[in-house]
């Protein structure tokens, strides 16, 4: 069910800085909330986000409960060569989503 | 026991209770944030400047507050931003997020959306490749608090 949205330009000039926007569908339950009966709701968050460019890690983030639901992360990278950008989100309760995008560098 | 000794003894007791309470705060405090920052920067000095922290000064909904951090840096192999850490004062936990980047980022700008449980100050700290730390802070007024409401 979990799904991710990524926005990477399809084409870029060599050496250009491209902006990458990512969004993954996740509740990001903080672990600090309680049900109306007072039972604590266990934490369930995305802990880690990694972006690799043709196998090399270019960006990584460690998330905490203070990140809003459906974590949105925007960052940038230098378009060095054509290839694949892979995005991976991992979190509590075995959460893991992987997405990838092609980029053509001219 | 005279009055002075009595006051000294009970005063010490009250201070002890205060210390016990301080160990487990209901929410992160400015002191808890300082501790969290110390854990990341160690004994290094954190200077103000070079970092720009963009947050709306007034946020109606603390469940998703847009945040952008940019750092003045050439982002070359010799001089780049290694990491950007964000902290808050009054959420249940002082850490918000840590971004790790390098020369291949090209530009030291990152955005995300965060939760804020109260009107408070948010701090961003950038760790540069030369080992220096730079910071910026921003105050946000939050009308609807995040994190603590019932499900």
mmCIF file of C-alpha atoms in Angstrom:
data_model
loop_
_atom_site.group_PDB
_atom_site.id
_atom_site.type_symbol
_atom_site.label_atom_id
_atom_site.label_comp_id
_atom_site.label_asym_id
_atom_site.label_seq_id
_atom_site.Cartn_x
_atom_site.Cartn_y
_atom_site.Cartn_z
ATOM 1 C CA UNK A 1 0.000 0.000 0.000
ATOM 2 C CA UNK A 2 2.849 2.231 0.871
ATOM 3 C CA UNK A 3 3.691 4.427 -2.017
ATOM 4 C CA UNK A 4 6.148 7.132 -2.813
ATOM 5 C CA UNK A 5 6.182 10.134 -5.074
ATOM 6 C CA UNK A 6 9.420 11.395 -6.495
ATOM 7 C CA UNK A 7 10.180 14.312 -8.719
ATOM 8 C CA UNK A 8 13.476 14.190 -10.608
ATOM 9 C CA UNK A 9 14.075 16.098 -13.865
ATOM 10 C CA UNK A 10 14.299 13.687 -16.788
ATOM 11 C CA UNK A 11 17.144 15.553 -18.464
ATOM 12 C CA UNK A 12 19.892 17.729 -17.117
ATOM 13 C CA UNK A 13 23.097 19.303 -18.330
ATOM 14 C CA UNK A 14 26.337 17.843 -17.032
ATOM 15 C CA UNK A 15 27.317 19.578 -13.810
ATOM 16 C CA UNK A 16 23.895 21.122 -13.305
ATOM 17 C CA UNK A 17 22.463 21.115 -9.787
ATOM 18 C CA UNK A 18 19.080 19.403 -9.913
ATOM 19 C CA UNK A 19 16.420 19.587 -7.255
ATOM 20 C CA UNK A 20 14.829 16.345 -6.112
ATOM 21 C CA UNK A 21 11.557 16.214 -4.240
ATOM 22 C CA UNK A 22 10.321 13.101 -2.493
ATOM 23 C CA UNK A 23 7.223 12.166 -0.580
ATOM 24 C CA UNK A 24 6.376 8.835 0.976
ATOM 25 C CA UNK A 25 3.000 7.829 2.293
ATOM 26 C CA UNK A 26 3.328 7.081 6.017
ATOM 27 C CA UNK A 27 1.374 7.987 9.188
ATOM 28 C CA UNK A 28 4.512 8.869 11.225
ATOM 29 C CA UNK A 29 2.840 7.871 14.495
ATOM 30 C CA UNK A 30 4.869 9.691 17.161
ATOM 31 C CA UNK A 31 4.493 7.253 20.036
ATOM 32 C CA UNK A 32 3.416 10.126 22.286
ATOM 33 C CA UNK A 33 -0.299 9.987 21.499
ATOM 34 C CA UNK A 34 -2.931 8.013 23.371
ATOM 35 C CA UNK A 35 -6.253 6.546 22.355
ATOM 36 C CA UNK A 36 -9.411 7.903 23.975
ATOM 37 C CA UNK A 37 -9.200 5.025 26.453
ATOM 38 C CA UNK A 38 -5.746 6.220 27.489
ATOM 39 C CA UNK A 39 -3.718 3.419 25.962
ATOM 40 C CA UNK A 40 -0.495 4.686 24.418
ATOM 41 C CA UNK A 41 -0.195 4.260 20.649
ATOM 42 C CA UNK A 42 3.195 2.703 19.852
ATOM 43 C CA UNK A 43 5.630 4.625 17.704
ATOM 44 C CA UNK A 44 5.615 3.850 13.993
ATOM 45 C CA UNK A 45 7.804 6.187 11.960
ATOM 46 C CA UNK A 46 10.150 6.247 9.000
ATOM 47 C CA UNK A 47 13.628 6.321 10.547
ATOM 48 C CA UNK A 48 15.864 6.684 7.560
ATOM 49 C CA UNK A 49 15.919 7.926 4.001
ATOM 50 C CA UNK A 50 18.793 7.266 1.615
ATOM 51 C CA UNK A 51 19.303 8.435 -1.955
ATOM 52 C CA UNK A 52 21.914 6.752 -4.126
ATOM 53 C CA UNK A 53 23.050 7.910 -7.564
ATOM 54 C CA UNK A 54 24.301 4.973 -9.642
ATOM 55 C CA UNK A 55 25.080 3.134 -6.426
ATOM 56 C CA UNK A 56 26.847 5.997 -4.621
ATOM 57 C CA UNK A 57 25.117 7.529 -1.633
ATOM 58 C CA UNK A 58 24.532 11.234 -2.236
ATOM 59 C CA UNK A 59 22.031 12.098 0.464
ATOM 60 C CA UNK A 60 20.793 10.554 3.706
ATOM 61 C CA UNK A 61 18.388 11.700 6.390
ATOM 62 C CA UNK A 62 17.580 10.425 9.865
ATOM 63 C CA UNK A 63 14.013 11.197 10.799
ATOM 64 C CA UNK A 64 12.475 11.570 14.230
ATOM 65 C CA UNK A 65 8.810 11.711 15.337
ATOM 66 C CA UNK A 66 8.852 15.484 14.765
ATOM 67 C CA UNK A 67 8.626 14.957 11.008
ATOM 68 C CA UNK A 68 5.103 15.481 9.686
ATOM 69 C CA UNK A 69 3.018 12.587 8.370
ATOM 70 C CA UNK A 70 3.805 11.600 4.774
ATOM 71 C CA UNK A 71 7.418 12.785 5.030
ATOM 72 C CA UNK A 72 8.377 15.270 2.340
ATOM 73 C CA UNK A 73 12.077 15.767 1.710
ATOM 74 C CA UNK A 74 13.569 18.022 -0.939
ATOM 75 C CA UNK A 75 17.294 18.231 -1.631
ATOM 76 C CA UNK A 76 19.629 18.639 -4.562
ATOM 77 C CA UNK A 77 22.375 16.790 -6.351
ATOM 78 C CA UNK A 78 24.838 17.456 -9.152
ATOM 79 C CA UNK A 79 23.933 15.708 -12.414
ATOM 80 C CA UNK A 80 27.230 13.936 -13.094
ATOM 81 C CA UNK A 81 26.210 11.116 -15.439
ATOM 82 C CA UNK A 82 23.158 9.426 -16.886
ATOM 83 C CA UNK A 83 21.804 6.714 -14.692
ATOM 84 C CA UNK A 84 19.469 5.774 -11.924
ATOM 85 C CA UNK A 85 18.645 7.493 -8.686
ATOM 86 C CA UNK A 86 17.392 5.092 -6.053
ATOM 87 C CA UNK A 87 15.427 6.223 -3.033
ATOM 88 C CA UNK A 88 14.913 4.068 -0.006
ATOM 89 C CA UNK A 89 12.856 4.740 3.101
ATOM 90 C CA UNK A 90 13.140 2.387 6.073
ATOM 91 C CA UNK A 91 11.391 2.540 9.404
ATOM 92 C CA UNK A 92 9.710 0.895 12.356
ATOM 93 C CA UNK A 93 7.812 -2.397 12.001
ATOM 94 C CA UNK A 94 9.879 -3.413 8.998
ATOM 95 C CA UNK A 95 8.751 -0.507 6.851
ATOM 96 C CA UNK A 96 10.729 -0.349 3.627
ATOM 97 C CA UNK A 97 9.944 1.339 0.330
ATOM 98 C CA UNK A 98 12.280 1.640 -2.631
ATOM 99 C CA UNK A 99 11.708 3.806 -5.681
ATOM 100 C CA UNK A 100 13.971 4.767 -8.529
ATOM 101 C CA UNK A 101 14.117 7.324 -11.293
ATOM 102 C CA UNK A 102 16.136 7.658 -14.487
ATOM 103 C CA UNK A 103 18.062 10.787 -15.308
ATOM 104 C CA UNK A 104 19.650 11.549 -18.662
ATOM 105 C CA UNK A 105 22.671 13.816 -18.553
ATOM 106 C CA UNK A 106 23.752 15.602 -21.710
ATOM 107 C CA UNK B 1 17.849 22.099 65.567
ATOM 108 C CA UNK B 2 17.620 25.818 65.055
ATOM 109 C CA UNK B 3 15.787 27.566 62.288
ATOM 110 C CA UNK B 4 18.863 27.939 60.081
ATOM 111 C CA UNK B 5 19.715 24.235 60.158
ATOM 112 C CA UNK B 6 16.105 23.307 59.508
ATOM 113 C CA UNK B 7 15.935 25.504 56.447
ATOM 114 C CA UNK B 8 19.222 24.172 55.160
ATOM 115 C CA UNK B 9 18.040 20.552 55.525
ATOM 116 C CA UNK B 10 14.613 21.036 53.940
ATOM 117 C CA UNK B 11 16.028 23.296 51.244
ATOM 118 C CA UNK B 12 18.395 20.510 50.224
ATOM 119 C CA UNK B 13 15.484 18.086 50.092
ATOM 120 C CA UNK B 14 13.445 20.412 47.869
ATOM 121 C CA UNK B 15 16.405 20.831 45.521
ATOM 122 C CA UNK B 16 16.659 17.037 45.362
ATOM 123 C CA UNK B 17 13.044 16.756 44.242
ATOM 124 C CA UNK B 18 13.673 19.443 41.672
ATOM 125 C CA UNK B 19 16.591 17.453 40.280
ATOM 126 C CA UNK B 20 14.473 14.289 40.124
ATOM 127 C CA UNK B 21 11.781 16.080 38.157
ATOM 128 C CA UNK B 22 14.368 17.537 35.840
ATOM 129 C CA UNK B 23 15.545 14.036 34.910
ATOM 130 C CA UNK B 24 12.279 13.202 33.185
ATOM 131 C CA UNK B 25 10.594 16.273 31.731
ATOM 132 C CA UNK B 26 7.124 16.056 30.231
ATOM 133 C CA UNK B 27 8.508 17.662 27.115
ATOM 134 C CA UNK B 28 11.889 18.609 25.783
ATOM 135 C CA UNK B 29 13.083 21.798 27.379
ATOM 136 C CA UNK B 30 15.597 24.332 26.151
ATOM 137 C CA UNK B 31 18.051 22.446 28.388
ATOM 138 C CA UNK B 32 17.153 19.114 26.752
ATOM 139 C CA UNK B 33 17.709 20.744 23.386
ATOM 140 C CA UNK B 34 21.129 21.966 24.524
ATOM 141 C CA UNK B 35 21.994 18.408 25.592
ATOM 142 C CA UNK B 36 20.858 17.021 22.235
ATOM 143 C CA UNK B 37 22.958 19.630 20.446
ATOM 144 C CA UNK B 38 25.973 18.789 22.630
ATOM 145 C CA UNK B 39 25.620 15.122 21.680
ATOM 146 C CA UNK B 40 25.958 16.061 18.030
ATOM 147 C CA UNK B 41 28.595 18.782 18.142
ATOM 148 C CA UNK B 42 30.620 17.473 21.083
ATOM 149 C CA UNK B 43 32.840 20.140 22.555
ATOM 150 C CA UNK B 44 33.109 22.156 19.331
ATOM 151 C CA UNK B 45 32.026 25.772 19.324
ATOM 152 C CA UNK B 46 28.815 26.571 17.450
ATOM 153 C CA UNK B 47 28.920 30.002 15.810
ATOM 154 C CA UNK B 48 25.900 31.895 14.591
ATOM 155 C CA UNK B 49 25.696 32.660 10.885
ATOM 156 C CA UNK B 50 26.123 31.085 7.432
ATOM 157 C CA UNK B 51 22.911 29.100 7.964
ATOM 158 C CA UNK B 52 19.513 30.323 6.851
ATOM 159 C CA UNK B 53 16.502 28.710 8.508
ATOM 160 C CA UNK B 54 13.199 29.414 6.800
ATOM 161 C CA UNK B 55 10.088 28.757 8.850
ATOM 162 C CA UNK B 56 6.788 30.624 8.817
ATOM 163 C CA UNK B 57 6.710 33.020 11.802
ATOM 164 C CA UNK B 58 3.088 32.032 12.435
ATOM 165 C CA UNK B 59 1.830 28.522 11.841
ATOM 166 C CA UNK B 60 -1.842 27.642 12.114
ATOM 167 C CA UNK B 61 -1.264 23.930 12.091
ATOM 168 C CA UNK B 62 1.682 22.518 14.007
ATOM 169 C CA UNK B 63 1.211 19.136 12.307
ATOM 170 C CA UNK B 64 2.991 20.242 9.138
ATOM 171 C CA UNK B 65 5.206 23.275 9.275
ATOM 172 C CA UNK B 66 7.332 23.781 6.147
ATOM 173 C CA UNK B 67 11.019 24.131 6.928
ATOM 174 C CA UNK B 68 13.910 24.991 4.631
ATOM 175 C CA UNK B 69 17.532 25.157 5.692
ATOM 176 C CA UNK B 70 20.211 26.550 3.422
ATOM 177 C CA UNK B 71 23.873 26.965 4.196
ATOM 178 C CA UNK B 72 26.340 29.269 2.478
ATOM 179 C CA UNK B 73 28.931 26.893 1.123
ATOM 180 C CA UNK B 74 30.846 26.328 -2.099
ATOM 181 C CA UNK B 75 30.029 22.592 -1.804
ATOM 182 C CA UNK B 76 33.392 21.497 -3.190
ATOM 183 C CA UNK B 77 35.408 18.484 -2.110
ATOM 184 C CA UNK B 78 37.551 20.730 0.109
ATOM 185 C CA UNK B 79 34.774 22.852 1.571
ATOM 186 C CA UNK B 80 31.294 21.443 1.921
ATOM 187 C CA UNK B 81 28.482 20.905 4.371
ATOM 188 C CA UNK B 82 28.620 17.426 5.883
ATOM 189 C CA UNK B 83 25.394 17.517 7.825
ATOM 190 C CA UNK B 84 22.479 19.680 8.846
ATOM 191 C CA UNK B 85 20.755 18.941 12.135
ATOM 192 C CA UNK B 86 17.474 20.456 13.286
ATOM 193 C CA UNK B 87 16.383 20.708 16.924
ATOM 194 C CA UNK B 88 13.385 22.091 18.769
ATOM 195 C CA UNK B 89 12.735 23.233 22.313
ATOM 196 C CA UNK B 90 9.294 22.020 23.281
ATOM 197 C CA UNK B 91 8.280 18.872 21.415
ATOM 198 C CA UNK B 92 8.425 15.661 23.484
ATOM 199 C CA UNK B 93 11.830 14.989 21.914
ATOM 200 C CA UNK B 94 14.434 17.640 21.017
ATOM 201 C CA UNK B 95 15.628 16.033 17.758
ATOM 202 C CA UNK B 96 13.762 16.805 14.579
ATOM 203 C CA UNK B 97 15.870 15.557 11.693
ATOM 204 C CA UNK B 98 19.467 15.100 10.548
ATOM 205 C CA UNK B 99 20.438 15.441 6.898
ATOM 206 C CA UNK B 100 23.763 14.105 5.665
ATOM 207 C CA UNK B 101 25.052 15.565 2.449
ATOM 208 C CA UNK B 102 28.337 16.020 0.675
ATOM 209 C CA UNK B 103 30.017 17.759 -2.240
ATOM 210 C CA UNK B 104 27.717 15.920 -4.652
ATOM 211 C CA UNK B 105 24.716 17.807 -3.309
ATOM 212 C CA UNK B 106 25.850 20.844 -5.298
ATOM 213 C CA UNK B 107 23.848 23.155 -3.126
ATOM 214 C CA UNK B 108 23.346 22.966 0.639
ATOM 215 C CA UNK B 109 19.592 23.450 0.712
ATOM 216 C CA UNK B 110 17.105 20.980 2.139
ATOM 217 C CA UNK B 111 13.372 21.195 2.840
ATOM 218 C CA UNK B 112 10.913 19.119 4.776
ATOM 219 C CA UNK B 113 7.763 19.479 6.867
ATOM 220 C CA UNK B 114 7.933 19.209 10.632
ATOM 221 C CA UNK B 115 5.632 18.948 13.630
ATOM 222 C CA UNK B 116 5.687 21.528 16.388
ATOM 223 C CA UNK B 117 3.909 20.903 19.686
ATOM 224 C CA UNK B 118 4.021 24.491 20.889
ATOM 225 C CA UNK B 119 5.118 28.024 20.156
ATOM 226 C CA UNK B 120 8.869 27.703 20.306
ATOM 227 C CA UNK B 121 12.305 28.227 18.855
ATOM 228 C CA UNK B 122 13.744 25.864 16.262
ATOM 229 C CA UNK B 123 17.504 25.602 15.790
ATOM 230 C CA UNK B 124 19.386 24.389 12.719
ATOM 231 C CA UNK B 125 23.057 23.468 12.971
ATOM 232 C CA UNK B 126 25.319 22.852 9.998
ATOM 233 C CA UNK B 127 28.442 20.740 10.269
ATOM 234 C CA UNK B 128 31.086 21.743 7.729
ATOM 235 C CA UNK B 129 33.873 19.631 6.294
ATOM 236 C CA UNK B 130 36.479 21.706 8.157
ATOM 237 C CA UNK B 131 34.892 20.645 11.445
ATOM 238 C CA UNK B 132 33.225 23.970 12.238
ATOM 239 C CA UNK B 133 29.589 24.268 13.275
ATOM 240 C CA UNK B 134 27.246 27.090 12.323
ATOM 241 C CA UNK B 135 23.719 27.696 13.456
ATOM 242 C CA UNK B 136 20.537 29.670 12.933
ATOM 243 C CA UNK B 137 17.391 29.883 14.991
ATOM 244 C CA UNK B 138 13.810 30.814 14.211
ATOM 245 C CA UNK B 139 10.837 31.450 16.468
ATOM 246 C CA UNK B 140 7.483 30.021 15.411
ATOM 247 C CA UNK B 141 4.076 30.804 16.883
ATOM 248 C CA UNK B 142 1.923 27.669 16.668
ATOM 249 C CA UNK B 143 -1.872 27.918 16.969
ATOM 250 C CA UNK B 144 -2.796 24.227 16.722
ATOM 251 C CA UNK B 145 -0.262 22.018 18.459
ATOM 252 C CA UNK B 146 0.901 18.697 17.042
ATOM 253 C CA UNK B 147 1.943 15.412 18.659
ATOM 254 C CA UNK B 148 -0.135 15.264 21.805
ATOM 255 C CA UNK B 149 -3.795 15.145 20.786
ATOM 256 C CA UNK B 150 -5.880 11.991 21.215
ATOM 257 C CA UNK B 151 -6.306 9.690 18.281
#
